[in-house]
Tab-separated table of C-alpha atoms and ligand atoms in Angstrom:
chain	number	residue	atom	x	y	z
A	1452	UNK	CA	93.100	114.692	135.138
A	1453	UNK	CA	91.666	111.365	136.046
A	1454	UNK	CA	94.379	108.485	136.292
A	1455	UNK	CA	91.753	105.369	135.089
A	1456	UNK	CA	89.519	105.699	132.514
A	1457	UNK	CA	86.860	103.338	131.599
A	1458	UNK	CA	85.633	103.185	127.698
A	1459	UNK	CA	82.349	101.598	127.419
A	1460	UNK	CA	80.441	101.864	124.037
A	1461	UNK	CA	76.818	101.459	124.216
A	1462	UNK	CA	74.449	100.375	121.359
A	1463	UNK	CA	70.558	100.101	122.571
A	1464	UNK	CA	71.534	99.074	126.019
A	1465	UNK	CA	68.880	100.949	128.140
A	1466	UNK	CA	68.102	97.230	129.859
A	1467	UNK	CA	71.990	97.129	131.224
A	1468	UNK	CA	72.544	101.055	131.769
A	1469	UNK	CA	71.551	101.445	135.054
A	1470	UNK	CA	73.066	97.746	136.669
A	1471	UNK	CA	76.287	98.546	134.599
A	1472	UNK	CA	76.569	102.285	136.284
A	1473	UNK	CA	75.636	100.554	139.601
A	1474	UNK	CA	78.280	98.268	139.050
A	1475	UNK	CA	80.843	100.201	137.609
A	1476	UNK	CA	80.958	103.010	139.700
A	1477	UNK	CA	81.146	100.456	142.725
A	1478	UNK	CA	84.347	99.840	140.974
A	1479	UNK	CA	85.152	103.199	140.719
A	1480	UNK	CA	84.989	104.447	144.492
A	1481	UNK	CA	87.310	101.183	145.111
A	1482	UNK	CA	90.333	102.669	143.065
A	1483	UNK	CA	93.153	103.833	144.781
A	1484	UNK	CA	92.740	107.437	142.561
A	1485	UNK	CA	90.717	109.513	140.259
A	1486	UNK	CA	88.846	107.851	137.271
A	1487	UNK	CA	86.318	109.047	134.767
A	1488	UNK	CA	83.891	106.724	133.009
A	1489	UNK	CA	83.518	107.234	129.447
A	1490	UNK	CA	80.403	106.160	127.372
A	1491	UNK	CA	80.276	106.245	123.857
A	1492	UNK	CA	76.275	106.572	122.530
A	1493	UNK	CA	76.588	104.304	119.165
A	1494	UNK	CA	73.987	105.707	117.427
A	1495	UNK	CA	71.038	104.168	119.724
A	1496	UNK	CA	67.572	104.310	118.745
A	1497	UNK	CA	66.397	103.554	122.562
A	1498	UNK	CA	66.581	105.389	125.397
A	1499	UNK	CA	70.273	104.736	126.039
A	1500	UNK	CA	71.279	108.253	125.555
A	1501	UNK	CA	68.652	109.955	128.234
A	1502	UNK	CA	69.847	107.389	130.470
A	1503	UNK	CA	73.438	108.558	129.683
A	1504	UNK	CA	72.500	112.361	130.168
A	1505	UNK	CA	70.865	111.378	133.467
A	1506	UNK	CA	74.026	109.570	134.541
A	1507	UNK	CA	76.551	112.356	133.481
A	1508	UNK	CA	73.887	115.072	135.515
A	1509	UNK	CA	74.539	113.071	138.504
A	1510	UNK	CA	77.865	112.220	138.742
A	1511	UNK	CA	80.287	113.990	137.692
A	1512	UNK	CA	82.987	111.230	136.696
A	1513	UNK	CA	80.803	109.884	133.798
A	1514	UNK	CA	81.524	111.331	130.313
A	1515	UNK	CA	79.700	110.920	127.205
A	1516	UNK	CA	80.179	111.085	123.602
A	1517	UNK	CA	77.127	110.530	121.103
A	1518	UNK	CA	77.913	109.361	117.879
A	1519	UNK	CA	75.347	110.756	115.481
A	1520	UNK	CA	74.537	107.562	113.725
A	1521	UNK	CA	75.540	103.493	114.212
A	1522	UNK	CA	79.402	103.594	113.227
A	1523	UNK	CA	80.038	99.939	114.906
A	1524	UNK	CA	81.366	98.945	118.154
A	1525	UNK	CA	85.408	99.238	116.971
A	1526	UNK	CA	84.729	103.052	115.632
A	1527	UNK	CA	83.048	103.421	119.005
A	1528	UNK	CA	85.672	102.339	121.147
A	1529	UNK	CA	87.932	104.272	118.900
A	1530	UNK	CA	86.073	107.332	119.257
A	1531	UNK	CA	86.462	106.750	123.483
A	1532	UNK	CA	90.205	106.297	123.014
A	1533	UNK	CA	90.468	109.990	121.194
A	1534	UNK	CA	89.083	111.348	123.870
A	1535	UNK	CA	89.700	109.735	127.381
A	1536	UNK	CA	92.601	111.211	129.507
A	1537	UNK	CA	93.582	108.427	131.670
A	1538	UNK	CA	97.331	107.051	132.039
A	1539	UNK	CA	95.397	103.781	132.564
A	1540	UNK	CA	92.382	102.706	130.214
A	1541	UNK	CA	90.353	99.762	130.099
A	1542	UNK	CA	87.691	98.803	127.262
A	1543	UNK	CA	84.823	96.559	128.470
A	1544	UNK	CA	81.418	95.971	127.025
A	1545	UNK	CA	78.609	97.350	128.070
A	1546	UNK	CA	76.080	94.304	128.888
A	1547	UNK	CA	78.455	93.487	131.782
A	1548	UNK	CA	80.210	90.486	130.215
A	1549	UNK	CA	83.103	91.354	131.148
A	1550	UNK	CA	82.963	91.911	134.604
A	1551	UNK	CA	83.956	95.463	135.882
A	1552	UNK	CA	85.018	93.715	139.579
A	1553	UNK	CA	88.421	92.512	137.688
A	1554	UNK	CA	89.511	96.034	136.892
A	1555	UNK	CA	91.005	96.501	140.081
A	1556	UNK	CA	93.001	93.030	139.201
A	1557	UNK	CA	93.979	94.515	135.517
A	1558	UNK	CA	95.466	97.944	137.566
A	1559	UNK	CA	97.524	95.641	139.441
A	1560	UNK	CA	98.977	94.137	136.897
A	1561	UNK	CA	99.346	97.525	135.199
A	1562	UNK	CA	101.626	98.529	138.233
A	1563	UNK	CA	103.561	96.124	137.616
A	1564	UNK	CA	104.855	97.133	134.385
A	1565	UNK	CA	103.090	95.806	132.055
A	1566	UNK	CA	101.131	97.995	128.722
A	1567	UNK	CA	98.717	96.283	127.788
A	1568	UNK	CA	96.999	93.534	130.007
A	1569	UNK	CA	94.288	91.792	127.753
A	1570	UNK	CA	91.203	89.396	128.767
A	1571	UNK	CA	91.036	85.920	127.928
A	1572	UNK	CA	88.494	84.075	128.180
A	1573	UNK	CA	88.356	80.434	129.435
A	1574	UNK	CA	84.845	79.926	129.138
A	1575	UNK	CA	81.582	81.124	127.226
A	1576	UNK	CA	79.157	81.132	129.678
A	1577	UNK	CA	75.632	79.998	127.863
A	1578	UNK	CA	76.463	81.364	124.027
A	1579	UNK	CA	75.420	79.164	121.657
A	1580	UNK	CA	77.408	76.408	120.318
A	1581	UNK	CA	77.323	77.111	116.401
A	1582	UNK	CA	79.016	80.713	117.781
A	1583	UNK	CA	81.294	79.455	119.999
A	1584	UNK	CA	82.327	77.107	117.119
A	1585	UNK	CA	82.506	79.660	115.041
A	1586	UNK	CA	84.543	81.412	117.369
A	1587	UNK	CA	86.990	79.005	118.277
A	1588	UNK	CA	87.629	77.813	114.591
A	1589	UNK	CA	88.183	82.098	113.963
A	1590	UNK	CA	90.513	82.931	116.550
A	1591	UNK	CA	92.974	79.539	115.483
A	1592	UNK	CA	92.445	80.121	111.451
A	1593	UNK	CA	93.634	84.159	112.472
A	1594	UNK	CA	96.480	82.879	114.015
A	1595	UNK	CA	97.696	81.038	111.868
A	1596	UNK	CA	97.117	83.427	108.966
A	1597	UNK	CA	98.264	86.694	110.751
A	1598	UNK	CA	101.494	88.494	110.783
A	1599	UNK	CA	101.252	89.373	114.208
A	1600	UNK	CA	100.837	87.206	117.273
A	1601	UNK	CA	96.972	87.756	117.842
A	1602	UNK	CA	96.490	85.819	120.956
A	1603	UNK	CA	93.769	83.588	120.844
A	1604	UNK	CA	90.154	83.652	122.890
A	1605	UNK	CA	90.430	87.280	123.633
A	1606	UNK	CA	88.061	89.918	122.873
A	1607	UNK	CA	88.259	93.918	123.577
A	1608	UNK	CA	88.066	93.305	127.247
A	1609	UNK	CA	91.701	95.205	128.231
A	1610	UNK	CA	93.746	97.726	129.815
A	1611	UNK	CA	96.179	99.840	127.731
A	1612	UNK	CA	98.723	101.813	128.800
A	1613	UNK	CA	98.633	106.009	127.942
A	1614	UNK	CA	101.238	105.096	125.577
A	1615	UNK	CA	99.735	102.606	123.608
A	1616	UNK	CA	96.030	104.778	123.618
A	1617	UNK	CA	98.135	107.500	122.072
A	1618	UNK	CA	100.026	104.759	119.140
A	1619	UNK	CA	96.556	103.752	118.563
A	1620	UNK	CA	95.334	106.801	118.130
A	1621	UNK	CA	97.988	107.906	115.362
A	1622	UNK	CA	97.228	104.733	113.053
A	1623	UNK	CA	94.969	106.508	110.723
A	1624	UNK	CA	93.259	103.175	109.001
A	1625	UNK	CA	89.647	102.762	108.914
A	1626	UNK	CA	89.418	99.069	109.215
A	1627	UNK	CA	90.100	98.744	112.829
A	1628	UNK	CA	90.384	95.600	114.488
A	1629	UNK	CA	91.407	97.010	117.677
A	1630	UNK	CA	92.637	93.443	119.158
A	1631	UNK	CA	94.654	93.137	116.056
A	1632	UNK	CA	96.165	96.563	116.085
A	1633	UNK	CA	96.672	96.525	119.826
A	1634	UNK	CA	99.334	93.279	119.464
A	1635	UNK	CA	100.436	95.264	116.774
A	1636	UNK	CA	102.042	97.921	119.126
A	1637	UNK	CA	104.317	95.457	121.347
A	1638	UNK	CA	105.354	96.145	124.145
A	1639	UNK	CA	104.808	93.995	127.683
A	1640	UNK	CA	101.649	92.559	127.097
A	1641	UNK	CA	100.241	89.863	129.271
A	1642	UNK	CA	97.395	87.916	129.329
A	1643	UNK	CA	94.174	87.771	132.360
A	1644	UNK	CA	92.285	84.440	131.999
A	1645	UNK	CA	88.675	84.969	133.303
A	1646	UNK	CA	85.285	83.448	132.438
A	1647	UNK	CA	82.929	85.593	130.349
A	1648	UNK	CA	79.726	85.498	131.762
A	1649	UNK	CA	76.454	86.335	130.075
A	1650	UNK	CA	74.847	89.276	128.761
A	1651	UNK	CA	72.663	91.010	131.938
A	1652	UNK	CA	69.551	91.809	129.678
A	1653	UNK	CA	68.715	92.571	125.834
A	1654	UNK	CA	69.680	91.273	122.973
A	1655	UNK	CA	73.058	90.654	121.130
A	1656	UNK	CA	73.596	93.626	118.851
A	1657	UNK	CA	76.791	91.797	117.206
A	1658	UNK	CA	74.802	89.776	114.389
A	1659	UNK	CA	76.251	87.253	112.831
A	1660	UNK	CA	76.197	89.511	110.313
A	1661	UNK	CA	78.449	92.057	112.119
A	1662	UNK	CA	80.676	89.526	113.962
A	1663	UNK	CA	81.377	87.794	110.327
A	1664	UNK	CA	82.637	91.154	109.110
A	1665	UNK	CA	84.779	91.864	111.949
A	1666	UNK	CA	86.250	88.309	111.572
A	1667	UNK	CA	86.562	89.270	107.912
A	1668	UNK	CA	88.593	92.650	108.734
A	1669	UNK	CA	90.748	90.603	111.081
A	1670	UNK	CA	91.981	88.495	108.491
A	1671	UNK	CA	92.217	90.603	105.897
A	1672	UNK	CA	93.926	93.738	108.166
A	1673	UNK	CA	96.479	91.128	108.941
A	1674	UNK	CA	97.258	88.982	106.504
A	1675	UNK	CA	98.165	88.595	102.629
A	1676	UNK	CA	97.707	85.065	102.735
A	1677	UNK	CA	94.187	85.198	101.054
A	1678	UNK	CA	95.789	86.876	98.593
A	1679	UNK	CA	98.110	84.457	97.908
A	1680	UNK	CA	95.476	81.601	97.564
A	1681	UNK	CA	94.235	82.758	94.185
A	1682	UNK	CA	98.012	81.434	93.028
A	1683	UNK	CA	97.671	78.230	94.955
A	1684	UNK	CA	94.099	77.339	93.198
A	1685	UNK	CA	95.502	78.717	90.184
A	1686	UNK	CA	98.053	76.254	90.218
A	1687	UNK	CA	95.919	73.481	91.332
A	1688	UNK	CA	93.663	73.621	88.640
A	1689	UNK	CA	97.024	73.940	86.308
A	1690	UNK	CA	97.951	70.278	87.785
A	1691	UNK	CA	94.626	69.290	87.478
A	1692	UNK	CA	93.877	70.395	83.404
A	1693	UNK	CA	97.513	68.847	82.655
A	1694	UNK	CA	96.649	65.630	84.695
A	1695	UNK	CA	93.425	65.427	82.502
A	1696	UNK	CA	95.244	65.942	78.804
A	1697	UNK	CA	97.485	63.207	79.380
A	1698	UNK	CA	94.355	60.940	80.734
A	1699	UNK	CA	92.174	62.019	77.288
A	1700	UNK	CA	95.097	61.261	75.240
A	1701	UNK	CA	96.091	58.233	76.376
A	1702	UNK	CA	92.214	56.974	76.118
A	1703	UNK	CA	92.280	58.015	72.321
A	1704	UNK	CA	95.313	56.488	71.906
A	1705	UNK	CA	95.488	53.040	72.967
A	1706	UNK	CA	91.176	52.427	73.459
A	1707	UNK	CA	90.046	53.201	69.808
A	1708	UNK	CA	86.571	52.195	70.995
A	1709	UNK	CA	86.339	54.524	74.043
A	1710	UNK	CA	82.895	56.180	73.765
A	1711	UNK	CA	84.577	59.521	74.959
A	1712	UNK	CA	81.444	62.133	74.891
A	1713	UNK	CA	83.103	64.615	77.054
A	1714	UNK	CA	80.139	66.570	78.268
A	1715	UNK	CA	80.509	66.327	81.985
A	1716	UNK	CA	84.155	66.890	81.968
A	1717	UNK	CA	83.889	70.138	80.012
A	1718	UNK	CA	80.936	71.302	82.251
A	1719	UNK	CA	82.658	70.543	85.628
A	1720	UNK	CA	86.018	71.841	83.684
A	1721	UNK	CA	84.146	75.334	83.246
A	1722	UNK	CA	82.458	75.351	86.901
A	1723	UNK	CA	85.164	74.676	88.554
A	1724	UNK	CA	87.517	77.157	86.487
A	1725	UNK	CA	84.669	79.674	86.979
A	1726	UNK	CA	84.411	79.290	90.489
A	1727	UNK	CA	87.994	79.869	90.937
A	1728	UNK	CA	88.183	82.866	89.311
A	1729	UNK	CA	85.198	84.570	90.859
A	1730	UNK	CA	86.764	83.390	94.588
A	1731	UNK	CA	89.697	85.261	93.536
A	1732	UNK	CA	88.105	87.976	92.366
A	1733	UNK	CA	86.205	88.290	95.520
A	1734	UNK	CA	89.175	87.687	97.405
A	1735	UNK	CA	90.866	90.847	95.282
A	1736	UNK	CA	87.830	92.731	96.027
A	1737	UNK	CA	88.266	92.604	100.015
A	1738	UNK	CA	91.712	94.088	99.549
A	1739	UNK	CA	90.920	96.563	96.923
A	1740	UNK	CA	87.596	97.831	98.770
A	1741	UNK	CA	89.827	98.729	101.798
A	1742	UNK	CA	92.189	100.459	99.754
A	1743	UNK	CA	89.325	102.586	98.555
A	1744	UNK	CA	87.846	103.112	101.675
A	1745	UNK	CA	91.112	104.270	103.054
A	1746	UNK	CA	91.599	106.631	100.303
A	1747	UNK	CA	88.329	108.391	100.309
A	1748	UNK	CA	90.105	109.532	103.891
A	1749	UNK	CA	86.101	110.478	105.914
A	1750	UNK	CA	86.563	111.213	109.412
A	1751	UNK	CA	86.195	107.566	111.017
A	1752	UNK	CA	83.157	109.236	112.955
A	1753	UNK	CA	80.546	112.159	113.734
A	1754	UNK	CA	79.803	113.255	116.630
A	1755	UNK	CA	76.125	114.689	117.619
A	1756	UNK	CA	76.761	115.369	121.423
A	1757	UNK	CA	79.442	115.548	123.819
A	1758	UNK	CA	78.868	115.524	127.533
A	1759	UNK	CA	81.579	116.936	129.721
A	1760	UNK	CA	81.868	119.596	132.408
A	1761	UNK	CA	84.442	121.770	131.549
A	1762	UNK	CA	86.060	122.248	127.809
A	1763	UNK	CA	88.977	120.437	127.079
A	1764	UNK	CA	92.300	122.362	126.505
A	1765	UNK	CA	93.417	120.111	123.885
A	1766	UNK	CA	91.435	118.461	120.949
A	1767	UNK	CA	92.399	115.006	120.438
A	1768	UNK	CA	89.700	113.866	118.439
A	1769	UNK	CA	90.959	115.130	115.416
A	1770	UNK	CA	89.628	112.604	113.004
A	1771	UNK	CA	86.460	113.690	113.999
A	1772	UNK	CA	83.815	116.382	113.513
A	1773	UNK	CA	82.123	117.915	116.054
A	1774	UNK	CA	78.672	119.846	115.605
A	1775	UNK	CA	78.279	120.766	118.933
B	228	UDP	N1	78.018	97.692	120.377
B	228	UDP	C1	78.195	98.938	119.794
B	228	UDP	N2	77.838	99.121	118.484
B	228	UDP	C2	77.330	98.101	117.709
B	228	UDP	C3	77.199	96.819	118.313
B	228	UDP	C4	77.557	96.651	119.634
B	228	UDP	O1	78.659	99.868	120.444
B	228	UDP	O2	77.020	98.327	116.553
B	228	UDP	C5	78.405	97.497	121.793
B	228	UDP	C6	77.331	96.889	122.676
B	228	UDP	O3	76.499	97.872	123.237
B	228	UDP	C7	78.151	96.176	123.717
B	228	UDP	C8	79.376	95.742	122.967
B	228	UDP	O4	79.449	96.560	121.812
B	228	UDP	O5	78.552	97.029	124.768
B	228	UDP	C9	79.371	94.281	122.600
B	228	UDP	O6	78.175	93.941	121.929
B	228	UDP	P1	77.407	92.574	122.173
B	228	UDP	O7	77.363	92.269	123.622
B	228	UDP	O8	76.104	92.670	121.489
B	228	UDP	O9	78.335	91.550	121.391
B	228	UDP	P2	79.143	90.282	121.890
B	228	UDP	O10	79.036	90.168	123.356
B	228	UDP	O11	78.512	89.158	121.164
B	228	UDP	O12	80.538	90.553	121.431
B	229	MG	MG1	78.075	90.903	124.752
């Protein structure tokens, strides 16, 4: 049984695979005990997953899993988490921006008592500045809006204790917004400031695309408050129609020769009504699409390959299916 465990998931990264290994396993003869490496394959259409097989042949610490299609980077890490044995674990990406030289610092910190010791990041080394905005107006809007204390700035960069792995690995929901669910759990949890430096090679494979989404699950996973804003336009355009009565009627009243046509107030009236209503329906929609994708109850993931030495005794990934 290995004591660390590192989960890296891997989307088209055959430009970073073999610095990363170089680096990580660097790492790895440093630590003070046993470790295993764990990469999860996220459906890559490069050569990622020869690299991987390569990797595993010659050293026997690194694990893989292959997911047999693209489930995302938070089923990925997910997947890693069902299956890694470790008492400590830490999650880093894969293009080496979070650097694998402060997991020694994240162990020590570990020893000291602490569950779950998560990344933050003090600086954005060359991102650009419409994401960084975006970021940065995200991470304060979520924190305001959530029920739990999401700290801000951080990403999955972390170490989690075998306890919290195995809370995390109970919570059945599909939606996972792992940095979300892991202040969920409690605990001690302290923070690691470090700078985030830039990807090694390739490109980003969170589009904006993806990353909106995941900022939309956030939200969403972790707070009603959307919910509640259909009511608070609702009543605003109550105020607002009321406001407007008294306005026409006191125009017909005491200006008999008002030239009131009307036109423009009726067509903004029915815009603005409409546009309400639609934003709350789509607001409605986010919740009740989760609902339905947590009902249909799929496996979160499939797995086309799993590289290990020996079989495991026990079978923790049991949201998954296996076909080999
Ligand atoms: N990743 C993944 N599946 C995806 C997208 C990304 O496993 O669908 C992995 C990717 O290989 C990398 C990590 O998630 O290790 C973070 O991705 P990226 O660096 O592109 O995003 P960012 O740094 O902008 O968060
Ligand atoms: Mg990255």
């Amino acid at each position: 049984m290995p004591k660390y465990s590192l989960v890296i998931p891997v989307y088209n990264e055959e430009s970073t695979i073999p610095e990363l290994y170089h680096r990580v396993s660097t790492v790895m003869d440093g630590l003070d005990d046993t470790s295993e490496a764990i990469f999860i394959n996220d459906g890559s259409q490069d050569r990622t997953l020869q690299l991987l097989r390569e990797l595993h042949d010659r050293d026997e610490r690194v694990v893989y899993l292959s997911l047999a299609r693209n489930f995302g980077h938070q089923i990925a890490v997910t997947a890693g988490l069902n299956y890694i044995r470790g008492k400590a674990i830490v999650i880093l990406d894969a293009d080496l921006q979070d650097p694998p030289e402060l997991i020694p610092e994240l162990i020590a910190l570990w020893r000291q008592g602490y569950h779950v010791v998560y990344a933050q990041r003090t600086k954005r080394v060359r991102e650009s500045w419409f994401k960084r905005l975006c970021a940065y107006a995200f991470y304060r809007i979520l924190k305001q809006l959530a029920n739990v204390d999401i700290p801000t700035d951080t990403g999955d960069f972390c170490l989690l204790d075998r306890q919290v792995v195995d809370l995390l690995n109970q919570m059945p929901e599909r939606n996972r917004y792992l940095r979300g669910l892991r202040s969920w759990v409690g605990f001690n949890q302290i923070a690691f400031k470090f700078e985030r430096d830039s990807r090694f090679a390739g490109e980003v494979k969170y589009t904006f695309a993806k990353s909106f989404a995941l900022a939309i699950n956030g939200l969403v996973s972790f707070s009603s408050v959307p919910l509640r804003l259909s009511t608070y336009l609702g009543l605003f355009s109550a105020v607002v129609a009321i406001l407007m009565a008294i306005l026409v009627l006191y125009w017909r009243i005491f200006t008999p020769h008002s030239t009131l046509t009307g036109f423009a107030t009726i067509a903004i009236a029915i815009f603005f009504l409409g546009a309400v209503q639609l934003i709350s329906i789509g607001i409605l929609g986010e919740y009740i699409g989760r609902i339905y994708e947590e009902v249909k109850n799929r496996p979160l993931y499939t797995l086309s390959e799993v590289g290990h030495q020996k079989p495991r005794s026990s079978q923790p990934p049991d949201r998954s299916r296996s076909s080999s």
